[in-house]
Tab-separated table of N, CA, C and O in Angstrom:
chain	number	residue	atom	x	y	z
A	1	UNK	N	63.551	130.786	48.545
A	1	UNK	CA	62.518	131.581	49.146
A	1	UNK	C	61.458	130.649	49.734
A	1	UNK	O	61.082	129.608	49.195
A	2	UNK	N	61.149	130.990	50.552
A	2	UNK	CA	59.841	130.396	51.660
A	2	UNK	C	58.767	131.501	51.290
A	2	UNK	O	58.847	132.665	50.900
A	3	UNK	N	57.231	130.220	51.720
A	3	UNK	CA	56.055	131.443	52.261
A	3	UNK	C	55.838	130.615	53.090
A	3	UNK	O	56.259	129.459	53.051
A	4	UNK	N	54.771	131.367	54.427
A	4	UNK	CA	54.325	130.941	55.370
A	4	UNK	C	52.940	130.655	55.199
A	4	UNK	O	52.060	131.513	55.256
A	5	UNK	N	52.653	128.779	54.874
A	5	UNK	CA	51.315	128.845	54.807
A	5	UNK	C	50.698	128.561	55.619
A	5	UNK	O	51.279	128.756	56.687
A	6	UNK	N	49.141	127.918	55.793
A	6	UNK	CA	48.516	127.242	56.573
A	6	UNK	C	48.616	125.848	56.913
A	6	UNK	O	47.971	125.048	56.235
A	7	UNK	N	49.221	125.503	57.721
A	7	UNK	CA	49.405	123.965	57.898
A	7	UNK	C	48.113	123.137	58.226
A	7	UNK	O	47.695	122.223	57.515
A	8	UNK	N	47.426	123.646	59.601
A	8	UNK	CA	45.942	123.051	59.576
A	8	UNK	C	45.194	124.291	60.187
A	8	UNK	O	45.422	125.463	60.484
A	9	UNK	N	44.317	123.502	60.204
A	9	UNK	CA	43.288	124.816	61.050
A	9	UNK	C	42.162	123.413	61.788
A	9	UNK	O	41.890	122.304	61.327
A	10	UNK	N	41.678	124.181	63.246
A	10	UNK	CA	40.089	123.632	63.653
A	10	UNK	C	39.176	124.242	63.428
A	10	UNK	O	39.037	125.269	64.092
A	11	UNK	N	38.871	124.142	63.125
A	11	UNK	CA	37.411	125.199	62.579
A	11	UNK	C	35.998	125.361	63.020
A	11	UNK	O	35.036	124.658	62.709
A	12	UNK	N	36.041	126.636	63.971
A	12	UNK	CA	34.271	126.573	64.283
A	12	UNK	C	34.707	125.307	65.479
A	12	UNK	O	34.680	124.184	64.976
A	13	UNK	N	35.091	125.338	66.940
A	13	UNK	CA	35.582	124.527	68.006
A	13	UNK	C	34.930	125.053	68.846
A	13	UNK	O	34.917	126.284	68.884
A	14	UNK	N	34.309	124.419	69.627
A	14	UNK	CA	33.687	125.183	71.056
A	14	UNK	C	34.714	125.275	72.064
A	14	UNK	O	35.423	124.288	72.264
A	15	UNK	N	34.967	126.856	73.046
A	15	UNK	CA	35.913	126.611	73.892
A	15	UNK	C	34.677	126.137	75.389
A	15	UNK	O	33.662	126.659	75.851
A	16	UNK	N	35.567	124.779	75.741
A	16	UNK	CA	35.083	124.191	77.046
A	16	UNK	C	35.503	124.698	78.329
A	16	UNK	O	35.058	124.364	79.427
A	17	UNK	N	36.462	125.591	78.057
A	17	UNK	CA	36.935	126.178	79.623
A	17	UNK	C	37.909	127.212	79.194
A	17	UNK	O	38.536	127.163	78.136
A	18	UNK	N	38.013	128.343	80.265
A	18	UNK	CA	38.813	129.576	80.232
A	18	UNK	C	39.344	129.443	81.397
A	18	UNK	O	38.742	129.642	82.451
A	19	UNK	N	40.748	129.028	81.272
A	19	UNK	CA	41.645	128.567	82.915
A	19	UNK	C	42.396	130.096	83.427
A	19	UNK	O	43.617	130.033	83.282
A	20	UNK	N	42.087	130.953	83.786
A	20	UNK	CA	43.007	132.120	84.168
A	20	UNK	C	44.205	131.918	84.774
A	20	UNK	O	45.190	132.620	84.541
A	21	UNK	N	44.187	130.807	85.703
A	21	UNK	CA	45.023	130.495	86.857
A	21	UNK	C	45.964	129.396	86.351
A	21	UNK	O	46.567	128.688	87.158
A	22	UNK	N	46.136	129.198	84.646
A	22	UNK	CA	47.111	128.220	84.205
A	22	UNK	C	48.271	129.302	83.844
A	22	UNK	O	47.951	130.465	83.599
A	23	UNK	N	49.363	128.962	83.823
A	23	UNK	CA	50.645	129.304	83.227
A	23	UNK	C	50.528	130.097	81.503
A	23	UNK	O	51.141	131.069	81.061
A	24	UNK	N	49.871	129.537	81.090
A	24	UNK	CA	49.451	129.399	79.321
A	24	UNK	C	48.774	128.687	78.465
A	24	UNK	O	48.096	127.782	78.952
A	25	UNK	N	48.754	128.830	77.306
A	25	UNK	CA	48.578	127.871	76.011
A	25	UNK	C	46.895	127.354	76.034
A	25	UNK	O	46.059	127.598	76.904
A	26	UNK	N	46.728	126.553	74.750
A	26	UNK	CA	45.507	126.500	74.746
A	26	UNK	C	45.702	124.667	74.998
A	26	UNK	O	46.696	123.987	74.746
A	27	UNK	N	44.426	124.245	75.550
A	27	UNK	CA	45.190	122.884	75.548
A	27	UNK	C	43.960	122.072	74.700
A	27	UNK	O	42.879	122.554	75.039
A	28	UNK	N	43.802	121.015	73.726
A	28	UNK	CA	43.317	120.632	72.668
A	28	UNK	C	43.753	119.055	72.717
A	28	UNK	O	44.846	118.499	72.826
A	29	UNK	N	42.214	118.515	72.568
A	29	UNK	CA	41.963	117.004	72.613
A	29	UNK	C	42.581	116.360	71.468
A	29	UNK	O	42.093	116.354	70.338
A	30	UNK	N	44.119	115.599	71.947
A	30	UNK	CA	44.766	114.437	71.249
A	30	UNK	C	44.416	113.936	70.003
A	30	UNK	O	45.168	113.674	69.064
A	31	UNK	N	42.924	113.799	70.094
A	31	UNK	CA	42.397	112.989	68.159
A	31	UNK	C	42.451	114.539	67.446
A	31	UNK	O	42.760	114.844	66.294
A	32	UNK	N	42.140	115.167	68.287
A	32	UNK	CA	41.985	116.689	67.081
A	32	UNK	C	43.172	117.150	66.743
A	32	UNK	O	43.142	117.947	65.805
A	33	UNK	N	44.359	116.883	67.256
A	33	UNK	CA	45.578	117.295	67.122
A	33	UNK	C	45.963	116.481	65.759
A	33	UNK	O	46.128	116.905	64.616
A	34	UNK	N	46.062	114.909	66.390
A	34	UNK	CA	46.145	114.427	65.338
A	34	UNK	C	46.062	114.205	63.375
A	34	UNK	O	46.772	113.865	62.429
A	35	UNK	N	44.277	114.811	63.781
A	35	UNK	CA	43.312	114.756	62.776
A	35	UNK	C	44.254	115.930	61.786
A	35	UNK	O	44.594	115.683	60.629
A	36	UNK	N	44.576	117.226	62.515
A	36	UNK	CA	45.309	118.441	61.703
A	36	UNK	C	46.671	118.572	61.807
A	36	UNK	O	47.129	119.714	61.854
A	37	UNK	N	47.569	117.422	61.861
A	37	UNK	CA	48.788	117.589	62.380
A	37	UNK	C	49.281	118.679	62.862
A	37	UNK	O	50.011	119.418	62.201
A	38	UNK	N	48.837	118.963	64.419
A	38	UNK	CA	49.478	120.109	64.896
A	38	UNK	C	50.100	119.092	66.354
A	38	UNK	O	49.849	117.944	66.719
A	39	UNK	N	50.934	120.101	66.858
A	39	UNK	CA	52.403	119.124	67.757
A	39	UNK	C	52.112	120.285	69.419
A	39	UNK	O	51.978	121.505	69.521
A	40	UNK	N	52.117	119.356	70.292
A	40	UNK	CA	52.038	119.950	71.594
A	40	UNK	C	53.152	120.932	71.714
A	40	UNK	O	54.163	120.276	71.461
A	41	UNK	N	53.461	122.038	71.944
A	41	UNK	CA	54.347	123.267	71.920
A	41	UNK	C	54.402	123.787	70.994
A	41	UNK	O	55.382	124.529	70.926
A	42	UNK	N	53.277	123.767	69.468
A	42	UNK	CA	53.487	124.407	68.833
A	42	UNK	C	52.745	125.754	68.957
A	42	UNK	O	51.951	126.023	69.858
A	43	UNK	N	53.119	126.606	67.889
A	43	UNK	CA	52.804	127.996	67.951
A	43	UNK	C	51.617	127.865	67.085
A	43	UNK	O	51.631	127.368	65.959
A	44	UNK	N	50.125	128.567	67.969
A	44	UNK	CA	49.071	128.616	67.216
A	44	UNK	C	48.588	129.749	66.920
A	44	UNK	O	49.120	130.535	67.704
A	45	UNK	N	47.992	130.223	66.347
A	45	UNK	CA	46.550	131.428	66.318
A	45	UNK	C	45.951	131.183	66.547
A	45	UNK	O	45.751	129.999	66.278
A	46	UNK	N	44.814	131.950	67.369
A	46	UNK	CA	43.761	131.422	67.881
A	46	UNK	C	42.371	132.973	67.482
A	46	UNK	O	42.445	134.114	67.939
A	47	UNK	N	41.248	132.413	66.514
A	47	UNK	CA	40.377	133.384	66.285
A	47	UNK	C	39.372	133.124	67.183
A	47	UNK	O	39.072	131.949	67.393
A	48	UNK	N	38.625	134.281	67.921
A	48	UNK	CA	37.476	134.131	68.496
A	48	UNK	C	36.453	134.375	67.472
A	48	UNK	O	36.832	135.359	66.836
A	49	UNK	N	35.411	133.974	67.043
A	49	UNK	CA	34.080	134.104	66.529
A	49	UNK	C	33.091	134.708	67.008
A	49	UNK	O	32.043	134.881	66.386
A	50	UNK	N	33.359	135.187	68.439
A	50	UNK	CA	32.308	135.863	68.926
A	50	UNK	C	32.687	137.156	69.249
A	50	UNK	O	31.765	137.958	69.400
A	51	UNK	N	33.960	137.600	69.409
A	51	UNK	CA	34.352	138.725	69.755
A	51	UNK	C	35.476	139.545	69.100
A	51	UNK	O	35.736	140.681	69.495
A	52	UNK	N	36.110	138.976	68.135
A	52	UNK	CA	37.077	139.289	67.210
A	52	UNK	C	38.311	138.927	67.486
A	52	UNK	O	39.267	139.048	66.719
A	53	UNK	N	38.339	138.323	68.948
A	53	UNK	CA	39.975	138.313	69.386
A	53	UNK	C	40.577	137.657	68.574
A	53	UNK	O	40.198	136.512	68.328
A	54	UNK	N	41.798	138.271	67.871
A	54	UNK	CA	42.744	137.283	67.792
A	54	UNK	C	44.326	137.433	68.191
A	54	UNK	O	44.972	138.466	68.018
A	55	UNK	N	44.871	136.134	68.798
A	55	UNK	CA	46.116	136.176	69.593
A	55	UNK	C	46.990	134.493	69.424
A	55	UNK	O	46.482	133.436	69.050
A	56	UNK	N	48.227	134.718	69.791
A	56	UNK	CA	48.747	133.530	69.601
A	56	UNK	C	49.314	132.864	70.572
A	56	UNK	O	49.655	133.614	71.488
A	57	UNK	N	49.631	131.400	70.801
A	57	UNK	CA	49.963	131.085	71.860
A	57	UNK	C	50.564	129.742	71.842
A	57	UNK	O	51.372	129.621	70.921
A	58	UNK	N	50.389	128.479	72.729
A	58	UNK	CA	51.089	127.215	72.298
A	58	UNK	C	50.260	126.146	73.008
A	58	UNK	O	49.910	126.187	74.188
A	59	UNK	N	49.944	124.994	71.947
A	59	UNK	CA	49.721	123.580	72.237
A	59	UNK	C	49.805	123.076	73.338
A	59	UNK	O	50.986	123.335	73.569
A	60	UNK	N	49.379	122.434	74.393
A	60	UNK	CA	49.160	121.228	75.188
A	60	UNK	C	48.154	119.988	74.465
A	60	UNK	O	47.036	120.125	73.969
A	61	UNK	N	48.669	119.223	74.551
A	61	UNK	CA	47.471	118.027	74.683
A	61	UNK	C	46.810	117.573	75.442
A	61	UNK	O	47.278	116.848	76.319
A	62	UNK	N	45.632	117.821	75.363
A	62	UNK	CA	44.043	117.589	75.645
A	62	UNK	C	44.166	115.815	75.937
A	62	UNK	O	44.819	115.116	75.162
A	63	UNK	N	43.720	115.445	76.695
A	63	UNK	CA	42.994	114.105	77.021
A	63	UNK	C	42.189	113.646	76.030
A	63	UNK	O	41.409	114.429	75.489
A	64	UNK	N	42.259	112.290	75.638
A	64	UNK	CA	41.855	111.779	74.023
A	64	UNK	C	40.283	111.941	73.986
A	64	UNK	O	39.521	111.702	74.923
A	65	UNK	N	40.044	112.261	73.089
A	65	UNK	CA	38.508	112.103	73.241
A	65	UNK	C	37.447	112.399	74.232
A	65	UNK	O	36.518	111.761	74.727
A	66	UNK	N	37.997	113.785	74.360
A	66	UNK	CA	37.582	114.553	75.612
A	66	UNK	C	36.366	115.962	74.409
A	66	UNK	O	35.253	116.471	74.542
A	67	UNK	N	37.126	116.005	73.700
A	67	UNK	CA	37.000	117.362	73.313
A	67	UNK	C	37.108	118.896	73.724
A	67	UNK	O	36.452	119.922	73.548
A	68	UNK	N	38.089	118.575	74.261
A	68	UNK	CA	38.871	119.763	75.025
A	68	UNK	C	39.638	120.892	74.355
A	68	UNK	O	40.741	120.897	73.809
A	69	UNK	N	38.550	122.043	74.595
A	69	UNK	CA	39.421	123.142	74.024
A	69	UNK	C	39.404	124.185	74.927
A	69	UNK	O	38.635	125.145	74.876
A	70	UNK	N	40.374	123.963	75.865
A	70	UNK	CA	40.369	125.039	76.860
A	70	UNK	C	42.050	126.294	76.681
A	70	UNK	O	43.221	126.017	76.420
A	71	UNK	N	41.549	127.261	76.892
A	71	UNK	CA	42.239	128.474	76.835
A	71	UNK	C	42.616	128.676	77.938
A	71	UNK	O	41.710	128.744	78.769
A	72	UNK	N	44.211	128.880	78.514
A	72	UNK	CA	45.007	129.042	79.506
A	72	UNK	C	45.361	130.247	79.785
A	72	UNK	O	45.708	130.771	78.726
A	73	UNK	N	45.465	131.017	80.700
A	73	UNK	CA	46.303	132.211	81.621
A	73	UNK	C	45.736	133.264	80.796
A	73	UNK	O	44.546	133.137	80.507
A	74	UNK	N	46.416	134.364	80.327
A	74	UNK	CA	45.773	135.583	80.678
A	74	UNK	C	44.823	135.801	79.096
A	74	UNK	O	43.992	136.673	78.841
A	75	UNK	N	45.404	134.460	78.061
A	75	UNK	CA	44.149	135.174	77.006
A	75	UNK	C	43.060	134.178	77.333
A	75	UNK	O	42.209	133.925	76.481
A	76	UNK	N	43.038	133.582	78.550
A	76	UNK	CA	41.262	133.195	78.952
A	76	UNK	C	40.443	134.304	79.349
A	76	UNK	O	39.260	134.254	79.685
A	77	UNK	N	41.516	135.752	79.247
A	77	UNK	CA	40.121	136.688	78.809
A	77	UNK	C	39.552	137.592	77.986
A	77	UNK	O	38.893	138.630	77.926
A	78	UNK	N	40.258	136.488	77.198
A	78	UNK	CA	39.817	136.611	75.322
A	78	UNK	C	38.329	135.914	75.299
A	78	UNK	O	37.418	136.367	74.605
A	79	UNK	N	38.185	134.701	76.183
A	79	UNK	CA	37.304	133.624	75.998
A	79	UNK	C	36.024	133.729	76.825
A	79	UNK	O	35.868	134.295	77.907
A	80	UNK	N	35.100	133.029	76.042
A	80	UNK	CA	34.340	132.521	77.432
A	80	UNK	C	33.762	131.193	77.233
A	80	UNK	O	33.088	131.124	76.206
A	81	UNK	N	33.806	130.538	77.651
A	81	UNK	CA	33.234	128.939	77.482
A	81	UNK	C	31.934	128.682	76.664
A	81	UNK	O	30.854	129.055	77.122
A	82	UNK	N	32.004	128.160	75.669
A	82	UNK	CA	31.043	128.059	74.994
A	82	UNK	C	31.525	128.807	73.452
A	82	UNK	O	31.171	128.471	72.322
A	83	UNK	N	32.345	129.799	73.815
A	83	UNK	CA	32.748	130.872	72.614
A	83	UNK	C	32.951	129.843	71.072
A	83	UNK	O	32.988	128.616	70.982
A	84	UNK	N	33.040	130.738	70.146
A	84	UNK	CA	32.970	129.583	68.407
A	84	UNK	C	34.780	130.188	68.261
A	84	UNK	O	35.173	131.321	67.984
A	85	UNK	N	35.353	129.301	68.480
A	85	UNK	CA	36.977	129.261	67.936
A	85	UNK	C	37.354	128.381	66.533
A	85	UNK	O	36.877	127.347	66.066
A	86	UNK	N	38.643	129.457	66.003
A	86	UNK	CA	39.460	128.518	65.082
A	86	UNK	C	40.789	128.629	65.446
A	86	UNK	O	41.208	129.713	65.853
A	87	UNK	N	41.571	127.590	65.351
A	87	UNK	CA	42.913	127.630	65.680
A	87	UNK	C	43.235	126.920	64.248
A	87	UNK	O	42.781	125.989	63.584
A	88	UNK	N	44.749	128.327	64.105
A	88	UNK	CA	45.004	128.128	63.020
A	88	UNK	C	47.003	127.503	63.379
A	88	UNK	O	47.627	127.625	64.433
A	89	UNK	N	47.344	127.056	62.434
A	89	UNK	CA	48.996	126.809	62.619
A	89	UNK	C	49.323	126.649	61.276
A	89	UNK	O	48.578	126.330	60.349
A	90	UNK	N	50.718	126.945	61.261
A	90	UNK	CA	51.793	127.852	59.667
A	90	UNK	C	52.885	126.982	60.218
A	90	UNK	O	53.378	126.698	61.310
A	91	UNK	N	53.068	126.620	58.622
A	91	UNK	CA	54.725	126.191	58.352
A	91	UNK	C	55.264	127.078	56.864
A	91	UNK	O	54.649	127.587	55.926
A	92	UNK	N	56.408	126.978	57.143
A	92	UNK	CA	57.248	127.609	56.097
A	92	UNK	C	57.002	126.799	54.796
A	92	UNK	O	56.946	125.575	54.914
A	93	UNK	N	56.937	127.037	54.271
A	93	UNK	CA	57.076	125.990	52.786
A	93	UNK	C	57.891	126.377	51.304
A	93	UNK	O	57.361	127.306	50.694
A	94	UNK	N	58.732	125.960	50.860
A	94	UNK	CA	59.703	126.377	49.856
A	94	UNK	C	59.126	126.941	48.746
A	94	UNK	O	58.450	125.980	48.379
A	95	UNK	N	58.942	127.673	48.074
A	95	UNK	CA	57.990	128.830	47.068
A	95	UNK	C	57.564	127.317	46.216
A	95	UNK	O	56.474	126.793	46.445
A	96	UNK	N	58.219	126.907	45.556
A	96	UNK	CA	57.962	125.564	44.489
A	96	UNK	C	57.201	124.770	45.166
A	96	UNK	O	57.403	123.661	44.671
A	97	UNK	N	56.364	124.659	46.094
A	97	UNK	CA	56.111	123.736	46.940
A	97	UNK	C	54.654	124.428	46.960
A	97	UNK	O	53.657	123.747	46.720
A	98	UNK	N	54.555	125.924	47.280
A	98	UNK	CA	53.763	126.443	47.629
A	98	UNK	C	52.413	125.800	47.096
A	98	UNK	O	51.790	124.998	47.792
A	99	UNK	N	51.806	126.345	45.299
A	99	UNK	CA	50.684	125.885	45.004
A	99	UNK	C	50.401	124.748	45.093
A	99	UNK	O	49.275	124.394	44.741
A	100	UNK	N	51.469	123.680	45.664
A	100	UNK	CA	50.815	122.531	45.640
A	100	UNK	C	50.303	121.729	47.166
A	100	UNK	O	49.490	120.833	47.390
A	101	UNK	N	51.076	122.415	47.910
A	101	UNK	CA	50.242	122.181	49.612
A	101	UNK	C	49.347	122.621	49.942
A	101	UNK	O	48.937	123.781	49.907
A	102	UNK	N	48.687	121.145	50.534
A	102	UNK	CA	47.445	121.094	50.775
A	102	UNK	C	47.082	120.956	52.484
A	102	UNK	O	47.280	119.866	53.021
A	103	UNK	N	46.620	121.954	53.182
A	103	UNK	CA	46.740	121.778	54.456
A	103	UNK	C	45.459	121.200	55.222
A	103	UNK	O	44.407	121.259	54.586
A	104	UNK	N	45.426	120.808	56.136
A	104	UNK	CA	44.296	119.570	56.768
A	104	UNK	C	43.870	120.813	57.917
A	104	UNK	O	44.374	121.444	58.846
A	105	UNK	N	42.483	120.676	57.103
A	105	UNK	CA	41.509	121.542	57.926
A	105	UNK	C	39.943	120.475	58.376
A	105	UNK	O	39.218	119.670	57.792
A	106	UNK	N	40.041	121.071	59.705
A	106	UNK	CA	39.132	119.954	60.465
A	106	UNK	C	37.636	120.925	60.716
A	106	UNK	O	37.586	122.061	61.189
A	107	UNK	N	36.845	120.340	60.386
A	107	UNK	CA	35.360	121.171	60.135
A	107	UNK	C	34.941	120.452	61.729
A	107	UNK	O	35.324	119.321	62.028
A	108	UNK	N	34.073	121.344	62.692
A	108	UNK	CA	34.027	120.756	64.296
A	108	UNK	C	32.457	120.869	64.052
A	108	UNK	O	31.838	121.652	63.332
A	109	UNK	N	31.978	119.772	64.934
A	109	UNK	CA	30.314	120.295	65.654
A	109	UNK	C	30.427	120.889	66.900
A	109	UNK	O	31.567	120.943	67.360
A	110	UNK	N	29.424	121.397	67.624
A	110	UNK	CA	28.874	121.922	68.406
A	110	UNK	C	29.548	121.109	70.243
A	110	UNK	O	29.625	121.445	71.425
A	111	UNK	N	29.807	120.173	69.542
A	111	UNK	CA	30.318	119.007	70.687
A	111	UNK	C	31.899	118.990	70.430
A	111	UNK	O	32.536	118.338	71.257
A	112	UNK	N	32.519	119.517	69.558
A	112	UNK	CA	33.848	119.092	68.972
A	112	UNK	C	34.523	118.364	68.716
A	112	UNK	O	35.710	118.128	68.942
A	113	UNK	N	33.329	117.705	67.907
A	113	UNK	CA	33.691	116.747	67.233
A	113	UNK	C	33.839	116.601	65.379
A	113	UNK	O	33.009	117.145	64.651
A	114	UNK	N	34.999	115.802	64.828
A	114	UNK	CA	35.050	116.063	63.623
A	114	UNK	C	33.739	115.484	62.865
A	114	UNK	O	33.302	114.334	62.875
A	115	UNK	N	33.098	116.986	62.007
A	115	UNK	CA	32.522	116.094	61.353
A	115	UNK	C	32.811	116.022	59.357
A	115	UNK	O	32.364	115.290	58.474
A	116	UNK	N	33.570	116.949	59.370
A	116	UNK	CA	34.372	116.517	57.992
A	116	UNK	C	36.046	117.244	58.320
A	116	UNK	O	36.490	118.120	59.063
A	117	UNK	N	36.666	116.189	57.168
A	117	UNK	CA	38.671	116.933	56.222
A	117	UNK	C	38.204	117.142	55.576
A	117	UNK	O	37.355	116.514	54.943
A	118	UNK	N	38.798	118.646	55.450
A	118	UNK	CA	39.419	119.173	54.110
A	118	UNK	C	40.526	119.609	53.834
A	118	UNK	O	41.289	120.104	54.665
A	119	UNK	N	40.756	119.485	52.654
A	119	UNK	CA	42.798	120.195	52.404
A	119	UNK	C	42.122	121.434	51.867
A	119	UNK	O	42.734	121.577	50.808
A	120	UNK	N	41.530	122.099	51.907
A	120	UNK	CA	41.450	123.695	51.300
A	120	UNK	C	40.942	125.160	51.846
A	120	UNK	O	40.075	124.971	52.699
A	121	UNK	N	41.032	125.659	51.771
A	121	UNK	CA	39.777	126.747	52.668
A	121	UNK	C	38.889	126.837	51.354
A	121	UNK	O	39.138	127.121	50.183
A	122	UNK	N	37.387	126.357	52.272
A	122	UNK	CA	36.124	126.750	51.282
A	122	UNK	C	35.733	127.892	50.555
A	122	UNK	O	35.862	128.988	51.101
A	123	UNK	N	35.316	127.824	49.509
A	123	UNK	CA	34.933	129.061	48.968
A	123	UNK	C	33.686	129.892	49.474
A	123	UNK	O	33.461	131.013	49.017
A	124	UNK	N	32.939	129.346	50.367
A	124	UNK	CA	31.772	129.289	51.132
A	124	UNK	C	31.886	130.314	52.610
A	124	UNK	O	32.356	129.760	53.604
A	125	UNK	N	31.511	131.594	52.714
A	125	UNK	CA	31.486	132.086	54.370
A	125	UNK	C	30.793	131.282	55.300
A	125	UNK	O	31.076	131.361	56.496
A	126	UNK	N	29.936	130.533	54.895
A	126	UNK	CA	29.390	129.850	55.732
A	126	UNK	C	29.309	128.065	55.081
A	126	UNK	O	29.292	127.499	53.988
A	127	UNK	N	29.278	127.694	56.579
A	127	UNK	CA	29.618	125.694	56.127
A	127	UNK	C	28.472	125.276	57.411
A	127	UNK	O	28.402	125.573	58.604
A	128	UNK	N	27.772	124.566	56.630
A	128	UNK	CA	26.659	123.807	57.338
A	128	UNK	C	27.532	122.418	58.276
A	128	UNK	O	26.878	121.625	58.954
């Protein structure tokens, strides 16, 4: 048996652009990918913070150290630039496995940039 957990999450990301006129996907700056091991074509969630949207879609990589979190084709009108996003991504994990994975969650500033890891979701609604 499998469950589907949380692999990483960005957390609290500013979106920098809403592309209508792209094909798809959200596209996300290279160190931030890194930082939460998530993989260009993967399948994400994506929460809006300002408006409730939530929808799913797929990875591009962002230009390094750009801080690029721009939203592609038709759910850029989910978005609006500036909006507070989390993108979340799931892997399967074998039940025995479960309580003990720990998934890499990236806490963002205002600029989107990391400013703490964590392996857990906080017990906290709100994170300074």
């Amino acid at each position: 048996m499998f469950r589907t957990m949380m692999s990483g999450k960005i957390h609290r990301a500013r979106v920098t652009e809403a592309n209508l006129n792209y094909v798809g996907s959200i596209t996300i700056d290279e160190d931030i990918l890194d930082a939460v091991g998530m993989y260009a074509n993967e399948k994400v969630q994506i929460v809006n913070n300002n408006n409730g949207a939530r929808f799913e879609t797929y990875i591009i990589k962002g230009k390094r150290g750009s801080g690029v979190m721009c939203v592609n084709g038709a759910a850029a009108r989910l978005v609006q630039e500036g909006d507070v996003i989390i993108v979340i991504s799931y892997m399967m994990v074998p039940n025995e496995l479960a309580l003990e994975h720990k998934p890499k969650v990236a806490i963002m500033n205002e600029h989107n940039d990391i400013v703490d890891m964590i392996n857990h979701e906080p017990e906290a609604t709100i994170m300074s």
